[in-house]
Coordinates of C-alpha atoms in Angstrom, one line a residue:
Chain A
M1304 CA 0.0 0.0 0.0
T1305 CA 3.0 2.3 0.7
E1306 CA 6.3 2.0 -1.0
N1307 CA 8.1 3.9 1.8
Y1308 CA 10.2 1.1 3.3
V1309 CA 10.7 2.9 6.6
L1310 CA 7.0 3.4 7.0
T1311 CA 6.3 -0.2 5.9
E1312 CA 8.7 -1.5 8.5
D1313 CA 7.3 0.8 11.2
L1314 CA 3.7 -0.4 10.5
A1315 CA 4.8 -4.0 10.8
Y1316 CA 6.6 -3.2 14.0
I1317 CA 3.4 -1.6 15.5
F1318 CA 1.3 -4.5 14.4
K1319 CA 3.8 -6.9 16.0
K1320 CA 3.8 -5.0 19.3
L1321 CA 0.0 -5.3 19.8
S1322 CA -1.0 -8.4 21.8
A1323 CA -3.4 -11.0 20.4
Q1324 CA -6.0 -9.6 22.9
E1325 CA -5.5 -6.1 21.7
K1326 CA -5.8 -7.1 18.0
E1327 CA -9.0 -8.9 18.8
K1328 CA -10.5 -5.7 20.1
F1329 CA -10.3 -4.2 16.6
K1330 CA -12.5 -6.9 15.2
D1331 CA -15.8 -5.6 13.6
T1332 CA -15.1 -2.1 14.8
S1333 CA -15.7 1.3 13.2
I1334 CA -13.1 3.9 14.1
L1335 CA -13.4 7.6 14.0
I1336 CA -10.3 9.8 14.0
T1337 CA -10.1 13.6 14.1
G1338 CA -7.0 15.4 12.9
C1339 CA -6.4 12.5 10.6
G1340 CA -4.1 14.5 8.4
G1341 CA -1.7 15.5 11.1
F1342 CA 1.6 14.0 12.1
L1343 CA 0.1 11.3 14.3
G1344 CA -2.7 10.9 11.8
Y1345 CA -0.2 10.0 9.1
Y1346 CA 0.8 6.9 11.0
F1347 CA -2.6 6.0 12.4
M1348 CA -4.1 6.2 8.9
H1349 CA -1.4 4.2 7.2
F1350 CA -1.6 1.7 9.9
F1351 CA -5.4 1.2 9.7
A1352 CA -5.2 1.2 5.9
Q1353 CA -2.5 -1.4 5.9
Y1354 CA -4.0 -3.7 8.6
A1355 CA -7.7 -3.1 8.5
N1356 CA -8.3 -6.5 6.9
D1357 CA -5.9 -8.4 9.2
L1358 CA -7.6 -6.7 12.2
G1359 CA -11.1 -7.1 10.9
I1360 CA -11.8 -3.3 11.1
N1361 CA -15.0 -2.5 9.2
K1362 CA -14.6 1.2 8.7
I1363 CA -12.4 4.2 9.4
I1364 CA -14.1 7.6 9.5
A1365 CA -11.3 10.1 8.9
L1366 CA -11.9 13.8 9.8
E1367 CA -9.6 16.6 8.9
N1368 CA -10.1 20.4 8.6
F1369 CA -7.5 20.8 5.9
L1370 CA -6.4 24.1 7.4
T1371 CA -2.9 23.2 6.3
G1372 CA -4.0 22.2 2.8
T1373 CA -4.8 19.0 1.1
K1374 CA -2.7 15.9 1.6
D1375 CA -1.8 13.7 -1.4
W1376 CA -1.0 10.8 0.9
L1377 CA -4.4 10.9 2.4
D1378 CA -6.1 11.0 -1.0
E1379 CA -4.0 8.0 -2.0
L1380 CA -5.0 6.1 1.1
V1381 CA -8.7 6.8 0.5
S1382 CA -8.5 5.6 -3.1
S1383 CA -6.7 2.5 -2.1
S1384 CA -9.1 1.4 0.6
D1385 CA -12.9 1.2 0.5
K1386 CA -12.9 1.1 4.3
I1387 CA -11.7 4.6 4.7
K1388 CA -14.2 7.5 4.5
L1389 CA -12.6 10.9 4.6
Y1390 CA -14.6 14.1 5.4
E1391 CA -13.6 17.7 5.6
F1392 CA -14.6 18.5 9.2
D1393 CA -14.0 21.2 11.7
V1394 CA -14.3 19.7 15.2
I1395 CA -14.8 23.1 16.7
K1396 CA -18.0 24.0 14.8
D1397 CA -19.2 21.2 12.6
D1398 CA -21.9 18.7 13.7
I1399 CA -20.6 15.2 14.1
G1400 CA -24.2 13.9 13.7
Q1401 CA -24.0 14.9 10.0
I1402 CA -21.2 12.5 9.4
E1403 CA -22.4 9.2 7.9
G1404 CA -21.8 6.3 10.2
A1405 CA -20.6 8.5 13.1
E1406 CA -23.3 7.1 15.3
D1407 CA -22.1 3.6 14.9
V1408 CA -18.5 4.2 15.9
D1409 CA -16.8 2.0 18.4
L1410 CA -13.4 3.7 18.9
V1411 CA -12.7 7.4 18.8
I1412 CA -9.3 9.0 18.5
H1413 CA -9.4 12.7 19.1
G1414 CA -6.2 13.9 17.6
A1415 CA -7.2 17.3 16.3
S1416 CA -5.2 20.1 17.8
I1417 CA -2.5 22.6 17.1
A1418 CA 0.5 21.0 18.8
S1419 CA 3.4 23.2 17.7
P1420 CA 4.4 25.9 20.3
T1421 CA 5.1 28.4 17.4
F1422 CA 1.6 28.0 16.1
Y1423 CA -0.3 27.8 19.4
R1424 CA 1.3 31.0 20.5
I1425 CA -0.1 32.6 17.3
Y1426 CA -3.5 30.9 17.5
P1427 CA -4.2 30.6 21.2
L1428 CA -8.0 30.6 20.8
E1429 CA -8.0 28.0 18.0
T1430 CA -5.8 25.8 20.2
V1431 CA -8.1 26.1 23.1
D1432 CA -11.2 25.5 20.9
A1433 CA -10.1 22.2 19.3
N1434 CA -9.0 20.8 22.7
I1435 CA -11.8 22.0 24.8
W1436 CA -14.9 22.8 22.8
G1437 CA -14.2 20.2 20.1
M1438 CA -13.5 17.6 22.8
R1439 CA -16.6 18.5 24.7
R1440 CA -18.8 18.2 21.5
L1441 CA -17.4 14.7 20.9
L1442 CA -17.9 13.6 24.5
D1443 CA -21.5 15.0 24.4
Y1444 CA -22.2 13.1 21.2
Y1445 CA -20.7 9.8 22.3
V1446 CA -22.0 9.8 25.8
E1447 CA -25.3 8.7 24.6
R1448 CA -23.9 5.9 22.4
E1449 CA -22.1 2.7 23.1
I1450 CA -18.4 3.1 22.5
K1451 CA -15.5 0.8 23.4
G1452 CA -12.7 3.4 23.6
F1453 CA -12.1 7.1 23.4
L1454 CA -8.6 8.4 23.2
F1455 CA -7.8 12.0 24.2
F1456 CA -4.4 13.4 23.3
S1457 CA -3.2 15.3 26.2
S1458 CA 0.5 16.3 26.4
S1459 CA 3.7 16.0 28.4
E1460 CA 3.2 19.8 28.6
I1461 CA 0.6 19.3 31.3
Y1462 CA 3.5 18.8 33.6
G1463 CA 4.9 22.3 32.7
D1464 CA 8.5 22.5 34.1
P1465 CA 8.7 19.6 36.5
F1466 CA 11.1 20.1 39.5
P1467 CA 14.3 18.0 38.8
E1468 CA 13.3 15.3 41.2
F1469 CA 10.3 14.6 39.1
I1470 CA 12.2 13.8 35.9
P1471 CA 11.5 11.3 34.6
T1472 CA 7.9 12.3 35.4
P1473 CA 5.4 9.8 36.9
E1474 CA 1.8 10.1 35.8
D1475 CA 0.7 11.2 39.2
Y1476 CA 3.0 14.3 39.3
R1477 CA 0.7 17.2 39.4
G1478 CA 2.7 19.5 37.3
N1479 CA 4.3 22.9 37.6
V1480 CA 2.3 24.9 35.1
A1481 CA 1.5 28.7 34.7
S1482 CA -2.2 29.3 34.2
I1483 CA -1.3 32.7 32.8
G1484 CA 1.3 33.2 30.1
P1485 CA 2.0 32.4 26.4
R1486 CA 2.1 28.6 26.9
A1487 CA -1.0 28.5 29.0
C1488 CA -3.4 28.2 26.0
Y1489 CA -2.0 24.8 25.3
D1490 CA -0.9 23.5 28.7
E1491 CA -4.1 24.5 30.5
A1492 CA -6.4 23.4 27.6
K1493 CA -4.8 20.0 27.8
R1494 CA -5.1 19.8 31.6
F1495 CA -8.7 20.9 31.4
G1496 CA -9.3 18.3 28.6
E1497 CA -8.1 15.7 31.0
T1498 CA -10.5 16.9 33.6
L1499 CA -13.4 16.6 31.1
C1500 CA -12.3 13.0 30.4
Y1501 CA -12.3 12.3 34.1
I1502 CA -15.7 13.9 34.6
F1503 CA -17.3 12.0 31.7
N1504 CA -15.8 8.7 32.9
Q1505 CA -16.9 9.2 36.5
K1506 CA -20.4 10.5 35.6
Y1507 CA -21.3 8.4 32.6
N1508 CA -18.8 5.5 32.8
M1509 CA -17.4 6.4 29.4
P1510 CA -14.3 4.3 28.5
V1511 CA -12.1 7.4 28.0
T1512 CA -8.3 7.1 28.1
I1513 CA -5.7 9.8 28.1
A1514 CA -2.3 9.7 26.4
R1515 CA 0.4 12.3 27.3
P1516 CA 2.9 12.3 24.4
F1517 CA 6.5 13.2 25.0
N1518 CA 8.3 14.7 21.9
N1519 CA 7.4 12.3 19.1
Y1520 CA 9.4 12.5 15.8
G1521 CA 9.5 10.6 12.6
P1522 CA 8.1 10.5 9.0
G1523 CA 4.9 12.4 8.6
M1524 CA 5.9 15.4 10.6
N1525 CA 5.4 18.6 8.7
V1526 CA 8.7 20.2 7.9
N1527 CA 7.1 23.6 8.6
D1528 CA 6.0 22.4 12.1
K1529 CA 8.7 24.5 13.8
R1530 CA 9.3 21.9 16.5
L1531 CA 12.9 20.9 16.8
P1532 CA 13.0 17.7 14.7
A1533 CA 11.1 19.4 11.9
D1534 CA 13.0 22.6 12.1
F1535 CA 16.4 20.9 12.0
A1536 CA 15.3 18.6 9.1
K1537 CA 14.0 21.6 7.1
A1538 CA 17.3 23.4 7.6
V1539 CA 19.2 20.4 6.4
I1540 CA 16.9 20.0 3.4
D1541 CA 17.4 23.7 2.6
N1542 CA 21.1 23.5 3.3
R1543 CA 20.8 26.4 5.8
D1544 CA 22.5 26.7 9.2
L1545 CA 20.8 25.1 12.2
K1546 CA 19.6 27.9 14.4
I1547 CA 19.3 27.3 18.2
F1548 CA 17.4 29.9 20.2
S1549 CA 18.9 28.9 23.6
D1550 CA 22.4 28.1 24.7
G1551 CA 21.8 24.5 23.6
T1552 CA 21.8 23.0 27.0
P1553 CA 18.1 22.3 27.6
T1554 CA 17.6 18.5 27.3
R1555 CA 14.7 16.5 25.8
T1556 CA 13.9 12.9 25.2
F1557 CA 12.6 12.0 21.8
C1558 CA 10.3 9.1 21.1
Y1559 CA 10.1 7.6 17.7
I1560 CA 6.7 7.6 16.1
S1561 CA 6.3 3.9 15.8
D1562 CA 6.9 3.4 19.5
A1563 CA 4.5 6.2 20.2
I1564 CA 1.7 5.0 18.0
T1565 CA 2.0 1.5 19.6
G1566 CA 1.5 3.2 23.0
Y1567 CA -1.5 5.2 21.7
L1568 CA -3.2 2.2 20.4
K1569 CA -2.6 0.3 23.6
T1570 CA -4.0 3.3 25.5
L1571 CA -7.1 3.5 23.2
L1572 CA -7.8 -0.2 23.8
H1573 CA -7.3 0.0 27.6
D1574 CA -11.0 -0.3 28.2
Q1575 CA -11.1 1.7 31.4
F1576 CA -10.2 5.2 32.4
D1577 CA -6.5 5.8 32.9
V1578 CA -3.7 8.1 31.8
F1579 CA -0.4 7.1 30.3
N1580 CA 2.8 8.9 29.6
I1581 CA 3.9 7.9 26.0
G1582 CA 7.6 8.6 25.6
I1583 CA 10.9 7.2 26.5
D1584 CA 12.9 7.9 29.6
K1585 CA 16.4 7.8 28.1
P1586 CA 18.5 9.1 26.5
E1587 CA 18.1 12.7 27.5
V1588 CA 19.6 14.6 24.6
S1589 CA 20.5 18.3 24.8
V1590 CA 19.4 20.6 22.0
K1591 CA 23.0 21.0 20.9
Q1592 CA 23.6 17.2 20.8
F1593 CA 20.4 16.8 18.9
S1594 CA 21.5 19.4 16.3
E1595 CA 24.8 17.5 15.9
F1596 CA 22.9 14.4 14.8
F1597 CA 21.3 16.4 12.0
I1598 CA 24.6 17.9 11.0
S1599 CA 26.6 14.6 10.9
H1600 CA 23.8 12.6 9.2
G1601 CA 23.0 15.5 7.0
R1602 CA 26.6 15.7 5.8
E1603 CA 26.6 11.9 5.2
I1604 CA 23.2 11.5 3.4
F1605 CA 22.6 14.9 1.8
G1606 CA 26.0 16.5 1.6
Y1607 CA 24.7 19.1 4.0
E1608 CA 27.1 22.0 4.5
G1609 CA 25.5 24.1 7.3
N1610 CA 26.5 24.6 10.9
I1611 CA 25.1 25.4 14.3
V1612 CA 24.3 29.0 15.0
F1613 CA 23.1 30.4 18.3
E1614 CA 20.6 33.2 17.9
K1615 CA 18.2 35.2 19.9
S1616 CA 14.5 34.5 19.1
S1617 CA 12.6 37.4 17.6
D1618 CA 9.8 36.3 20.0
S1619 CA 10.8 37.9 23.3
E1620 CA 8.7 35.4 25.1
Y1621 CA 10.3 32.4 23.4
L1622 CA 11.8 31.0 26.6
T1623 CA 8.9 32.2 28.8
D1624 CA 6.4 29.8 30.2
Chain B
M1326 CA -32.5 50.6 52.2
T1327 CA -31.5 47.7 54.5
E1328 CA -32.3 47.6 58.2
N1329 CA -29.6 45.0 58.9
Y1330 CA -27.1 47.1 60.8
V1331 CA -24.2 44.8 60.2
L1332 CA -24.7 45.0 56.5
T1333 CA -25.2 48.8 56.6
E1334 CA -21.9 49.2 58.5
D1335 CA -20.2 46.9 56.1
L1336 CA -21.4 48.7 53.0
A1337 CA -20.2 52.0 54.5
Y1338 CA -16.9 50.4 55.2
I1339 CA -16.5 49.2 51.6
F1340 CA -17.5 52.7 50.3
K1341 CA -14.9 54.3 52.5
K1342 CA -12.2 51.9 51.4
L1343 CA -12.6 52.9 47.8
S1344 CA -10.3 55.8 46.7
A1345 CA -11.7 58.9 45.1
Q1346 CA -10.2 57.8 41.9
E1347 CA -11.9 54.4 42.1
K1348 CA -15.2 56.0 43.0
E1349 CA -14.9 58.2 40.0
K1350 CA -14.6 55.2 37.7
F1351 CA -18.2 54.2 38.6
K1352 CA -19.6 57.5 37.2
D1353 CA -22.1 57.0 34.4
T1354 CA -21.5 53.3 34.2
S1355 CA -23.8 50.4 33.5
I1356 CA -22.8 47.3 35.4
L1357 CA -23.6 43.7 34.6
I1358 CA -23.4 41.0 37.3
T1359 CA -23.9 37.3 36.8
G1360 CA -24.7 35.1 39.8
C1361 CA -26.2 38.2 41.5
G1362 CA -28.2 36.1 43.9
G1363 CA -25.2 34.3 45.3
F1364 CA -23.2 34.9 48.5
L1365 CA -20.9 37.5 46.9
G1366 CA -23.8 38.8 44.9
Y1367 CA -25.6 39.6 48.1
Y1368 CA -23.0 42.2 49.0
F1369 CA -22.4 43.5 45.5
M1370 CA -26.1 44.1 45.0
H1371 CA -26.7 45.7 48.3
F1372 CA -23.6 47.9 47.8
F1373 CA -24.7 49.0 44.3
A1374 CA -28.2 49.6 45.5
Q1375 CA -27.1 51.6 48.5
Y1376 CA -24.4 53.7 46.7
A1377 CA -25.6 53.8 43.1
N1378 CA -26.6 57.5 43.4
D1379 CA -23.5 58.5 45.3
L1380 CA -21.3 56.8 42.7
G1381 CA -23.3 58.0 39.8
I1382 CA -24.0 54.5 38.5
N1383 CA -26.7 54.5 35.9
K1384 CA -27.8 50.9 35.8
I1385 CA -27.2 47.5 37.3
I1386 CA -28.1 44.6 35.2
A1387 CA -28.5 41.7 37.6
L1388 CA -28.5 38.1 36.2
E1389 CA -29.4 35.0 38.2
N1390 CA -30.5 31.5 37.3
F1391 CA -32.5 31.0 40.4
L1392 CA -31.5 27.4 40.6
T1393 CA -31.5 27.7 44.4
G1394 CA -34.9 29.4 44.4
T1395 CA -36.2 33.0 44.5
K1396 CA -34.6 35.5 46.8
D1397 CA -36.8 37.9 48.8
W1398 CA -33.8 40.2 49.4
L1399 CA -33.3 40.5 45.7
D1400 CA -36.9 41.3 45.0
E1401 CA -36.8 43.9 47.7
L1402 CA -33.7 45.5 46.3
V1403 CA -35.3 45.6 42.8
S1404 CA -38.5 47.2 44.1
S1405 CA -36.5 49.8 46.1
S1406 CA -34.2 50.9 43.2
D1407 CA -35.2 51.8 39.7
K1408 CA -31.6 51.4 38.6
I1409 CA -31.6 47.6 39.2
K1410 CA -32.9 45.4 36.4
L1411 CA -33.1 41.7 37.4
Y1412 CA -33.4 38.9 34.8
E1413 CA -33.6 35.2 35.1
F1414 CA -30.6 34.1 33.1
D1415 CA -28.6 31.0 32.7
V1416 CA -25.1 32.0 31.7
I1417 CA -24.4 28.5 30.2
K1418 CA -27.1 28.6 27.6
D1419 CA -29.0 31.9 27.5
D1420 CA -28.1 34.6 25.0
I1421 CA -26.7 37.7 26.6
G1422 CA -27.7 39.7 23.5
Q1423 CA -31.3 39.3 24.5
I1424 CA -30.8 41.2 27.7
E1425 CA -32.0 44.8 27.4
G1426 CA -29.0 47.1 27.8
A1427 CA -26.4 44.4 27.9
E1428 CA -24.6 45.9 24.9
D1429 CA -24.1 49.2 26.7
V1430 CA -22.5 47.7 29.8
D1431 CA -19.2 49.2 31.0
L1432 CA -18.3 46.9 33.9
V1433 CA -18.9 43.1 34.0
I1434 CA -18.7 41.0 37.1
H1435 CA -18.9 37.3 36.3
G1436 CA -19.8 35.7 39.6
A1437 CA -21.9 32.8 38.5
S1438 CA -20.5 29.5 39.6
I1439 CA -21.0 26.6 42.0
A1440 CA -18.4 27.4 44.6
S1441 CA -19.1 24.8 47.3
P1442 CA -17.0 21.6 47.2
T1443 CA -20.0 19.5 48.3
F1444 CA -22.0 20.8 45.3
Y1445 CA -19.3 20.9 42.7
R1446 CA -18.5 17.3 43.4
I1447 CA -22.1 16.4 42.7
Y1448 CA -22.4 18.7 39.7
P1449 CA -19.0 18.7 38.0
L1450 CA -20.3 19.4 34.5
E1451 CA -22.5 22.3 35.7
T1452 CA -19.5 23.7 37.6
V1453 CA -17.3 23.5 34.5
D1454 CA -20.0 24.9 32.3
A1455 CA -20.6 28.1 34.2
N1456 CA -16.9 28.8 34.6
I1457 CA -15.8 27.9 31.1
W1458 CA -18.6 28.0 28.6
G1459 CA -20.5 30.8 30.4
M1460 CA -17.3 32.8 30.7
R1461 CA -16.4 32.3 27.1
R1462 CA -19.8 33.4 25.9
L1463 CA -19.4 36.6 27.9
L1464 CA -15.9 37.2 26.6
D1465 CA -17.1 36.6 23.0
Y1466 CA -19.9 39.0 23.5
Y1467 CA -18.0 41.8 25.1
V1468 CA -14.8 41.5 23.0
E1469 CA -16.6 43.4 20.2
R1470 CA -17.8 46.1 22.6
E1471 CA -16.1 48.9 24.6
I1472 CA -15.9 47.8 28.2
K1473 CA -13.9 49.3 31.1
G1474 CA -13.6 46.3 33.3
F1475 CA -14.3 42.6 33.4
L1476 CA -13.9 40.7 36.6
F1477 CA -13.5 37.0 36.6
F1478 CA -13.8 35.1 39.9
S1479 CA -11.1 32.5 40.0
S1480 CA -10.3 30.8 43.3
S1481 CA -7.5 30.2 45.8
E1482 CA -8.1 26.6 44.8
I1483 CA -6.1 27.2 41.6
Y1484 CA -3.1 26.7 43.9
G1485 CA -4.3 23.3 44.9
D1486 CA -2.2 22.2 47.9
P1487 CA 0.7 24.5 47.9
F1488 CA 4.0 23.2 49.3
P1489 CA 4.5 24.7 52.8
E1490 CA 7.1 27.2 51.7
F1491 CA 4.5 28.8 49.5
I1492 CA 2.1 29.6 52.3
P1493 CA 1.1 32.4 52.3
T1494 CA 0.9 32.0 48.5
P1495 CA 2.1 34.6 46.1
E1496 CA 0.2 35.2 42.9
D1497 CA 3.0 33.8 40.8
Y1498 CA 3.0 30.5 42.5
R1499 CA 2.0 28.0 39.8
G1500 CA 0.0 25.7 42.0
N1501 CA 0.0 22.0 42.9
V1502 CA -3.2 20.8 41.4
A1503 CA -4.4 17.4 40.2
S1504 CA -5.9 17.6 36.7
I1505 CA -7.7 14.3 37.4
G1506 CA -9.8 13.8 40.6
P1507 CA -12.9 14.9 42.3
R1508 CA -11.7 18.5 42.9
A1509 CA -10.4 18.9 39.3
C1510 CA -13.8 20.1 37.9
Y1511 CA -13.5 23.2 40.0
D1512 CA -9.7 23.8 40.2
E1513 CA -9.0 23.2 36.5
A1514 CA -12.0 25.1 35.3
K1515 CA -10.9 28.1 37.3
R1516 CA -7.3 27.7 36.0
F1517 CA -8.6 27.4 32.5
G1518 CA -10.9 30.4 33.0
E1519 CA -7.8 32.4 34.0
T1520 CA -6.1 31.3 30.8
L1521 CA -9.1 32.5 28.8
C1522 CA -8.9 35.9 30.5
Y1523 CA -5.2 36.1 29.6
I1524 CA -5.8 35.1 26.0
F1525 CA -8.6 37.7 25.5
N1526 CA -6.5 40.3 27.1
Q1527 CA -3.4 39.5 25.0
K1528 CA -5.3 39.1 21.8
Y1529 CA -8.0 41.8 22.0
N1530 CA -6.6 44.0 24.8
M1531 CA -9.7 43.4 26.9
P1532 CA -9.4 44.9 30.4
V1533 CA -10.0 41.6 32.2
T1534 CA -8.9 41.2 35.8
I1535 CA -8.9 38.1 37.9
A1536 CA -9.6 37.7 41.6
R1537 CA -8.6 34.6 43.6
P1538 CA -10.8 34.6 46.7
F1539 CA -9.6 32.9 49.8
N1540 CA -12.4 31.6 52.1
N1541 CA -14.8 34.4 52.4
Y1542 CA -17.5 34.4 55.1
G1543 CA -20.2 36.7 56.4
P1544 CA -23.9 37.6 56.0
G1545 CA -25.4 36.4 52.7
M1546 CA -23.8 33.0 52.8
N1547 CA -26.4 30.3 52.3
V1548 CA -26.6 28.2 55.5
N1549 CA -27.0 25.1 53.2
D1550 CA -23.8 26.0 51.4
K1551 CA -21.9 23.2 53.2
R1552 CA -18.7 25.2 53.5
L1553 CA -17.3 25.5 57.0
P1554 CA -18.7 28.8 58.2
A1555 CA -22.2 28.0 56.8
D1556 CA -22.1 24.4 58.0
F1557 CA -21.1 25.4 61.6
A1558 CA -23.6 28.3 61.6
K1559 CA -26.4 26.0 60.6
A1560 CA -25.5 23.5 63.3
V1561 CA -25.7 26.3 65.9
I1562 CA -29.0 27.5 64.5
D1563 CA -30.4 23.9 64.6
N1564 CA -28.8 23.3 68.0
R1565 CA -27.0 20.2 66.6
D1566 CA -23.4 19.1 67.3
L1567 CA -20.6 20.5 65.1
K1568 CA -19.3 17.7 62.9
I1569 CA -15.7 17.8 61.8
F1570 CA -14.7 15.3 59.0
S1571 CA -11.0 15.5 59.7
D1572 CA -8.9 15.5 62.8
G1573 CA -9.5 19.2 63.1
T1574 CA -5.9 20.2 62.5
P1575 CA -6.1 21.5 58.9
T1576 CA -5.8 25.3 59.0
R1577 CA -7.4 28.1 56.9
T1578 CA -7.5 31.8 56.8
F1579 CA -11.0 33.4 56.7
C1580 CA -11.6 36.7 55.0
Y1581 CA -14.6 38.7 56.1
I1582 CA -16.9 39.6 53.2
S1583 CA -16.6 43.4 53.4
D1584 CA -12.8 43.2 53.1
A1585 CA -13.2 40.7 50.2
I1586 CA -15.8 42.8 48.4
T1587 CA -13.5 45.9 48.7
G1588 CA -10.8 43.8 47.1
Y1589 CA -13.0 42.6 44.3
L1590 CA -14.2 46.1 43.4
K1591 CA -10.6 47.4 43.4
T1592 CA -9.7 44.4 41.1
L1593 CA -12.7 45.2 38.8
L1594 CA -11.5 48.8 38.5
H1595 CA -7.8 48.0 38.0
D1596 CA -8.0 48.9 34.2
Q1597 CA -5.4 46.5 33.0
F1598 CA -4.9 42.7 33.1
D1599 CA -3.7 41.4 36.4
V1600 CA -4.5 38.8 39.0
F1601 CA -5.0 39.4 42.7
N1602 CA -5.3 37.1 45.7
I1603 CA -8.2 38.4 47.8
G1604 CA -7.9 37.1 51.3
I1605 CA -6.0 37.6 54.5
D1606 CA -2.6 36.1 55.5
K1607 CA -3.3 35.9 59.2
P1608 CA -4.5 34.4 61.5
E1609 CA -4.3 30.8 60.3
V1610 CA -7.1 29.1 62.1
S1611 CA -7.5 25.3 62.5
V1612 CA -10.8 23.8 61.8
K1613 CA -11.0 22.8 65.5
Q1614 CA -10.3 26.4 66.6
F1615 CA -12.8 27.7 64.2
S1616 CA -15.5 25.4 65.5
E1617 CA -14.7 26.6 69.0
F1618 CA -15.6 30.2 68.0
F1619 CA -19.0 28.9 66.9
I1620 CA -19.5 27.0 70.1
S1621 CA -18.5 29.8 72.5
H1622 CA -20.4 32.5 70.6
G1623 CA -23.3 30.2 70.0
R1624 CA -23.6 29.5 73.7
E1625 CA -23.5 33.3 74.4
I1626 CA -25.9 34.5 71.7
F1627 CA -28.2 31.6 71.1
G1628 CA -27.8 29.4 74.2
Y1629 CA -26.4 26.7 71.9
E1630 CA -25.9 23.4 73.7
G1631 CA -24.0 21.3 71.0
N1632 CA -20.4 20.1 71.0
I1633 CA -17.7 19.1 68.6
V1634 CA -18.0 15.6 67.1
F1635 CA -15.3 14.1 64.9
E1636 CA -16.8 11.9 62.2
K1637 CA -15.8 10.1 59.0
S1638 CA -17.3 11.6 55.9
S1639 CA -19.8 9.4 54.0
D1640 CA -18.0 10.6 50.9
S1641 CA -14.9 8.4 50.7
E1642 CA -13.1 11.0 48.6
Y1643 CA -13.8 13.8 51.1
L1644 CA -10.2 14.4 51.8
T1645 CA -9.0 13.4 48.3
D1646 CA -7.7 16.0 45.9

């Protein structure tokens, strides 16, 4: 279905990592996914397209607002599989009841959100709306129906800046987050989204589960995303210098997309309310080290000629929480 | 206007505590207040009714959903002042544009919310809705109009359980709050409400201000409110024992309503985005000490015969965050 061998291998890896019991849970299901054209959507959609028959999935309802344009890969998937139904849909304002087959969905993956700090700082209200109002509309719609799983994408950002003794961060760490400030639109919207999940589970027994992604990277990420892996990749492709807007010492862990997707699927199929960090604990890589990977592999693969440049961000609040 | 001498004295105290500059800001204004029949509304409404002429206030649009029944005191105020217009209004679903004069409002006080832990645990969605959806609807409506002040009632609960070194708690403390759990519906809704205020200020330059109340008490509090001062007062009135559902050692500070209202009015008139703790730092009173006030003064004033009884709450999550 795809001729990208990295992707093909990754999809097989994800399939292999699911237990027989988990695979069984996909049988005869109809799956709805919002934000299907995003970075995570890229893998979810390819995975479902590739393995729908093996897993016995009946239907995949794929929703996307196409704010970032049409996606050739999505059109290709749709034309290659009669199980995938793609709709232009804005989770903030469109009526899910108008989508054919939405009422018979068994599994919901709510992936629609701006996730890039650069963009959520520019579009704070839109960020809030997809996470909170969009989420609420989905919960209100599915609370009256029988579903088997509902996955909400929270974020590692709900922890804010954990005190050092809470790194790696356990799920019960309450976070160190500013309710006011340029990052709050994302962090607090995700926190409040979790609270909504909790309320709907407690009150209506909905099988909602929460994933908190930690820095995913891999194929499918938009090179204009502005997050570190995308930004460095784009600089290499453009043969420009890699710009670092700090002193390069902040560290991150980066979780490869196939591991992350495996985790999300397991979270979706968990059957009962719970919250899972999806990421890796080690290695912690500094921004400078990370940039060096791109430089050395860039040289090797693409004949990249750029170097690291330390700059001050034009956004005065770049390093502000 | 009122024959309650405590209230009359308190209103005069509040008036005296406003600066000439602050008083001037009320001149020729139209004020909208949601949740006008609540505990804080009781003082706001009496204050505005009493001092509308002195302050040159043109109109007070008072909104209340009357979920807790009609209020005689509110009817009396309305019939005694031609400046007060009272409407039955549900901030979650009703259209503010339908309220006569709403479009010409200068100052908005959004006080509508369930604030009692006993009730927000029973009604988590309603709690969330008034704080988040109701708030958003007001912001969306007033963002296109010229207003001079918009007061959002957040809560000291946005700090959760501060680490001891952050008591007393400065406004820039980020809090120690669980996004999941029985208190989250209130704590996270208030946090997210603050984020909304921040976004609307940053994006549209709205003069929104945030107050974080710390345990207010005084006349106007519903004796069925279930919060400590109300609960103890009701037990004294009913001549029942005072039940304490902990070992009595947790401490609180309690801020008398006239001091609090003074703070809220100053916050409302602050002109620019900011957030203020409204409470007192000292004395910290343990629940047991607090109950002893009620016992000794209850004996003196009402011939109260009850005593302190330590009980386990029937709500297993009573002490859970």
